[in-house]
Amino acid sequence: MVCRILAAAIGVASIAAAVVASAEPPAGAAACSGCHPASTRVTSPVPRLAGLDRAAIVRAMQDFRSGTRAGTVMDRIAKGFTEAEVQAIAAWYATQR
């Protein structure tokens, strides 16, 4: 009985994750794809955002915004997003694979 409930919960969670992963990106997320590669097959000094931890993306954006993390253009880009936009973009990228 417990195994069936656990299996059902895992199934529901998997379906929910798939729905979120296929959802349209939030405003501003499309701008990221200009530099950040979508494919794992691309070699780039710019990290791939898809699948990164949401908190790590938020922290990086906050660090770029405050100037504690150096970047060629990210400091200016990060300043263009509100905190709510950063949170939405980070949450969306964290669900992408």
Short mmCIF file of N, CA and C in Angstrom, two decimals:
data_model
loop_
_atom_site.label_atom_id
_atom_site.label_comp_id
_atom_site.label_asym_id
_atom_site.label_seq_id
_atom_site.Cartn_x
_atom_site.Cartn_y
_atom_site.Cartn_z
N MET A 1 0.82 -1.19 0.00
CA MET A 1 0.00 0.00 0.00
C MET A 1 0.87 1.26 0.00
N VAL A 2 1.87 1.29 0.89
CA VAL A 2 2.77 2.44 0.97
C VAL A 2 3.54 2.60 -0.33
N CYS A 3 3.93 1.49 -0.92
CA CYS A 3 4.67 1.54 -2.19
C CYS A 3 3.82 2.14 -3.30
N ARG A 4 2.54 1.80 -3.33
CA ARG A 4 1.64 2.34 -4.35
C ARG A 4 1.46 3.84 -4.18
N ILE A 5 1.32 4.28 -2.94
CA ILE A 5 1.16 5.71 -2.66
C ILE A 5 2.43 6.45 -3.05
N LEU A 6 3.58 5.89 -2.70
CA LEU A 6 4.85 6.51 -3.05
C LEU A 6 5.04 6.56 -4.57
N ALA A 7 4.69 5.48 -5.25
CA ALA A 7 4.81 5.45 -6.70
C ALA A 7 3.88 6.48 -7.34
N ALA A 8 2.67 6.61 -6.82
CA ALA A 8 1.73 7.61 -7.34
C ALA A 8 2.26 9.02 -7.12
N ALA A 9 2.81 9.27 -5.94
CA ALA A 9 3.36 10.60 -5.64
C ALA A 9 4.52 10.93 -6.56
N ILE A 10 5.38 9.96 -6.82
CA ILE A 10 6.51 10.17 -7.72
C ILE A 10 5.99 10.44 -9.14
N GLY A 11 4.98 9.72 -9.55
CA GLY A 11 4.40 9.93 -10.88
C GLY A 11 3.81 11.32 -11.04
N VAL A 12 3.08 11.76 -10.03
CA VAL A 12 2.50 13.11 -10.07
C VAL A 12 3.60 14.16 -10.10
N ALA A 13 4.62 13.98 -9.29
CA ALA A 13 5.73 14.94 -9.27
C ALA A 13 6.44 14.98 -10.62
N SER A 14 6.61 13.84 -11.25
CA SER A 14 7.26 13.79 -12.57
C SER A 14 6.43 14.51 -13.62
N ILE A 15 5.13 14.31 -13.57
CA ILE A 15 4.25 14.99 -14.53
C ILE A 15 4.29 16.49 -14.30
N ALA A 16 4.25 16.92 -13.03
CA ALA A 16 4.30 18.36 -12.71
C ALA A 16 5.61 18.96 -13.20
N ALA A 17 6.70 18.26 -13.01
CA ALA A 17 8.00 18.76 -13.46
C ALA A 17 8.03 18.88 -14.98
N ALA A 18 7.44 17.94 -15.67
CA ALA A 18 7.41 17.99 -17.13
C ALA A 18 6.58 19.17 -17.62
N VAL A 19 5.49 19.43 -16.95
CA VAL A 19 4.65 20.57 -17.34
C VAL A 19 5.40 21.87 -17.13
N VAL A 20 6.06 22.01 -15.99
CA VAL A 20 6.83 23.23 -15.72
C VAL A 20 7.97 23.35 -16.71
N ALA A 21 8.65 22.26 -17.01
CA ALA A 21 9.78 22.29 -17.92
C ALA A 21 9.37 22.68 -19.33
N SER A 22 8.14 22.37 -19.71
CA SER A 22 7.72 22.71 -21.06
C SER A 22 7.00 24.05 -21.14
N ALA A 23 6.77 24.67 -20.00
CA ALA A 23 6.07 25.95 -19.97
C ALA A 23 6.88 27.02 -20.69
N GLU A 24 6.18 28.04 -21.14
CA GLU A 24 6.84 29.16 -21.79
C GLU A 24 7.79 29.85 -20.80
N PRO A 25 8.91 30.32 -21.28
CA PRO A 25 9.85 31.01 -20.38
C PRO A 25 9.26 32.33 -19.89
N PRO A 26 9.64 32.73 -18.69
CA PRO A 26 9.15 34.01 -18.19
C PRO A 26 9.81 35.17 -18.93
N ALA A 27 9.24 36.33 -18.79
CA ALA A 27 9.80 37.53 -19.43
C ALA A 27 11.26 37.68 -19.04
N GLY A 28 12.08 37.95 -20.01
CA GLY A 28 13.51 38.16 -19.76
C GLY A 28 14.37 36.93 -19.96
N ALA A 29 13.81 35.75 -19.84
CA ALA A 29 14.60 34.52 -19.96
C ALA A 29 15.17 34.33 -21.36
N ALA A 30 14.46 34.80 -22.36
CA ALA A 30 14.93 34.64 -23.73
C ALA A 30 16.23 35.40 -23.96
N ALA A 31 16.44 36.49 -23.23
CA ALA A 31 17.67 37.26 -23.38
C ALA A 31 18.89 36.45 -22.96
N CYS A 32 18.72 35.52 -22.06
CA CYS A 32 19.84 34.71 -21.56
C CYS A 32 20.41 33.80 -22.64
N SER A 33 19.54 33.35 -23.55
CA SER A 33 19.97 32.39 -24.56
C SER A 33 20.91 33.00 -25.59
N GLY A 34 21.06 34.30 -25.58
CA GLY A 34 22.01 34.92 -26.50
C GLY A 34 23.45 34.57 -26.18
N CYS A 35 23.73 34.30 -24.91
CA CYS A 35 25.10 33.97 -24.48
C CYS A 35 25.21 32.59 -23.85
N HIS A 36 24.18 32.20 -23.09
CA HIS A 36 24.22 30.92 -22.38
C HIS A 36 23.72 29.80 -23.30
N PRO A 37 24.55 28.77 -23.51
CA PRO A 37 24.16 27.70 -24.43
C PRO A 37 23.00 26.87 -23.89
N ALA A 38 22.14 26.42 -24.78
CA ALA A 38 21.03 25.56 -24.39
C ALA A 38 21.44 24.09 -24.43
N SER A 39 22.36 23.76 -25.29
CA SER A 39 22.77 22.37 -25.50
C SER A 39 23.97 22.00 -24.64
N THR A 40 23.98 20.77 -24.18
CA THR A 40 25.13 20.26 -23.43
C THR A 40 26.30 19.96 -24.36
N ARG A 41 26.03 19.92 -25.67
CA ARG A 41 27.08 19.62 -26.64
C ARG A 41 27.92 20.84 -27.00
N VAL A 42 27.50 22.01 -26.56
CA VAL A 42 28.21 23.25 -26.87
C VAL A 42 29.26 23.50 -25.80
N THR A 43 30.49 23.75 -26.24
CA THR A 43 31.56 24.11 -25.32
C THR A 43 31.64 25.63 -25.28
N SER A 44 31.50 26.18 -24.09
CA SER A 44 31.48 27.63 -23.95
C SER A 44 31.99 28.02 -22.57
N PRO A 45 32.69 29.15 -22.48
CA PRO A 45 33.09 29.62 -21.15
C PRO A 45 31.89 30.16 -20.37
N VAL A 46 30.79 30.41 -21.07
CA VAL A 46 29.56 30.88 -20.42
C VAL A 46 28.78 29.64 -20.00
N PRO A 47 28.41 29.54 -18.72
CA PRO A 47 27.75 28.31 -18.25
C PRO A 47 26.35 28.14 -18.81
N ARG A 48 25.97 26.88 -18.95
CA ARG A 48 24.62 26.52 -19.34
C ARG A 48 23.72 26.73 -18.12
N LEU A 49 22.59 27.37 -18.27
CA LEU A 49 21.70 27.66 -17.16
C LEU A 49 20.69 26.55 -16.89
N ALA A 50 20.30 25.85 -17.92
CA ALA A 50 19.29 24.80 -17.78
C ALA A 50 19.74 23.76 -16.77
N GLY A 51 18.88 23.52 -15.78
CA GLY A 51 19.16 22.52 -14.78
C GLY A 51 19.99 22.99 -13.60
N LEU A 52 20.48 24.22 -13.64
CA LEU A 52 21.22 24.74 -12.49
C LEU A 52 20.28 24.96 -11.32
N ASP A 53 20.83 24.92 -10.13
CA ASP A 53 20.05 25.17 -8.93
C ASP A 53 19.50 26.59 -8.94
N ARG A 54 18.21 26.72 -8.64
CA ARG A 54 17.55 28.03 -8.63
C ARG A 54 18.27 29.01 -7.74
N ALA A 55 18.62 28.59 -6.53
CA ALA A 55 19.28 29.48 -5.58
C ALA A 55 20.65 29.94 -6.10
N ALA A 56 21.34 29.07 -6.82
CA ALA A 56 22.66 29.44 -7.37
C ALA A 56 22.51 30.50 -8.45
N ILE A 57 21.48 30.39 -9.27
CA ILE A 57 21.25 31.39 -10.32
C ILE A 57 20.89 32.73 -9.68
N VAL A 58 20.01 32.70 -8.69
CA VAL A 58 19.62 33.94 -7.99
C VAL A 58 20.83 34.58 -7.34
N ARG A 59 21.63 33.78 -6.65
CA ARG A 59 22.82 34.30 -5.96
C ARG A 59 23.79 34.93 -6.96
N ALA A 60 23.99 34.28 -8.11
CA ALA A 60 24.89 34.82 -9.12
C ALA A 60 24.37 36.16 -9.63
N MET A 61 23.08 36.24 -9.91
CA MET A 61 22.50 37.49 -10.40
C MET A 61 22.63 38.60 -9.35
N GLN A 62 22.41 38.27 -8.09
CA GLN A 62 22.55 39.26 -7.02
C GLN A 62 23.99 39.71 -6.90
N ASP A 63 24.92 38.78 -7.03
CA ASP A 63 26.34 39.12 -6.96
C ASP A 63 26.78 39.99 -8.14
N PHE A 64 26.28 39.67 -9.33
CA PHE A 64 26.58 40.53 -10.48
C PHE A 64 26.01 41.93 -10.27
N ARG A 65 24.77 41.98 -9.78
CA ARG A 65 24.10 43.26 -9.56
C ARG A 65 24.84 44.12 -8.54
N SER A 66 25.35 43.49 -7.48
CA SER A 66 26.03 44.25 -6.42
C SER A 66 27.48 44.56 -6.75
N GLY A 67 28.03 43.89 -7.75
CA GLY A 67 29.42 44.10 -8.12
C GLY A 67 30.40 43.19 -7.39
N THR A 68 29.91 42.26 -6.57
CA THR A 68 30.80 41.34 -5.87
C THR A 68 31.27 40.19 -6.77
N ARG A 69 30.63 40.05 -7.92
CA ARG A 69 31.06 39.05 -8.90
C ARG A 69 31.34 39.79 -10.20
N ALA A 70 32.53 39.59 -10.71
CA ALA A 70 32.93 40.27 -11.95
C ALA A 70 32.30 39.60 -13.16
N GLY A 71 31.99 40.41 -14.15
CA GLY A 71 31.44 39.89 -15.39
C GLY A 71 31.66 40.90 -16.49
N THR A 72 31.70 40.42 -17.71
CA THR A 72 31.93 41.34 -18.82
C THR A 72 30.69 42.18 -19.10
N VAL A 73 29.53 41.55 -19.11
CA VAL A 73 28.28 42.30 -19.32
C VAL A 73 27.21 41.95 -18.30
N MET A 74 27.42 40.89 -17.54
CA MET A 74 26.38 40.43 -16.62
C MET A 74 26.06 41.45 -15.53
N ASP A 75 27.01 42.26 -15.13
CA ASP A 75 26.71 43.26 -14.11
C ASP A 75 25.64 44.23 -14.61
N ARG A 76 25.74 44.62 -15.86
CA ARG A 76 24.75 45.54 -16.45
C ARG A 76 23.43 44.82 -16.73
N ILE A 77 23.51 43.61 -17.21
CA ILE A 77 22.30 42.84 -17.51
C ILE A 77 21.53 42.57 -16.22
N ALA A 78 22.22 42.16 -15.17
CA ALA A 78 21.56 41.83 -13.91
C ALA A 78 20.83 43.04 -13.32
N LYS A 79 21.38 44.21 -13.51
CA LYS A 79 20.74 45.42 -12.99
C LYS A 79 19.45 45.74 -13.72
N GLY A 80 19.25 45.16 -14.89
CA GLY A 80 18.04 45.42 -15.67
C GLY A 80 16.84 44.57 -15.26
N PHE A 81 17.05 43.61 -14.36
CA PHE A 81 15.96 42.74 -13.92
C PHE A 81 15.54 43.10 -12.50
N THR A 82 14.25 43.02 -12.25
CA THR A 82 13.75 43.17 -10.88
C THR A 82 14.04 41.88 -10.13
N GLU A 83 13.92 41.92 -8.83
CA GLU A 83 14.13 40.71 -8.02
C GLU A 83 13.09 39.64 -8.39
N ALA A 84 11.86 40.05 -8.64
CA ALA A 84 10.82 39.09 -9.03
C ALA A 84 11.14 38.44 -10.38
N GLU A 85 11.67 39.21 -11.31
CA GLU A 85 12.05 38.65 -12.61
C GLU A 85 13.20 37.66 -12.45
N VAL A 86 14.18 38.02 -11.63
CA VAL A 86 15.31 37.11 -11.38
C VAL A 86 14.81 35.80 -10.78
N GLN A 87 13.91 35.89 -9.82
CA GLN A 87 13.37 34.69 -9.17
C GLN A 87 12.63 33.82 -10.20
N ALA A 88 11.82 34.44 -11.06
CA ALA A 88 11.05 33.69 -12.06
C ALA A 88 11.97 33.05 -13.09
N ILE A 89 12.95 33.78 -13.55
CA ILE A 89 13.89 33.24 -14.54
C ILE A 89 14.68 32.09 -13.94
N ALA A 90 15.17 32.26 -12.72
CA ALA A 90 15.95 31.21 -12.06
C ALA A 90 15.11 29.95 -11.84
N ALA A 91 13.87 30.12 -11.41
CA ALA A 91 12.99 28.97 -11.18
C ALA A 91 12.73 28.24 -12.49
N TRP A 92 12.52 28.99 -13.57
CA TRP A 92 12.25 28.35 -14.86
C TRP A 92 13.48 27.59 -15.37
N TYR A 93 14.66 28.24 -15.33
CA TYR A 93 15.86 27.57 -15.81
C TYR A 93 16.19 26.33 -14.97
N ALA A 94 15.91 26.37 -13.69
CA ALA A 94 16.19 25.23 -12.82
C ALA A 94 15.38 24.00 -13.23
N THR A 95 14.21 24.22 -13.83
CA THR A 95 13.38 23.07 -14.24
C THR A 95 13.70 22.56 -15.63
N GLN A 96 14.49 23.31 -16.38
CA GLN A 96 14.81 22.91 -17.75
C GLN A 96 15.91 21.84 -17.74
N ARG A 97 15.90 21.00 -18.73
CA ARG A 97 16.92 19.94 -18.82
C ARG A 97 17.61 19.95 -20.13
#
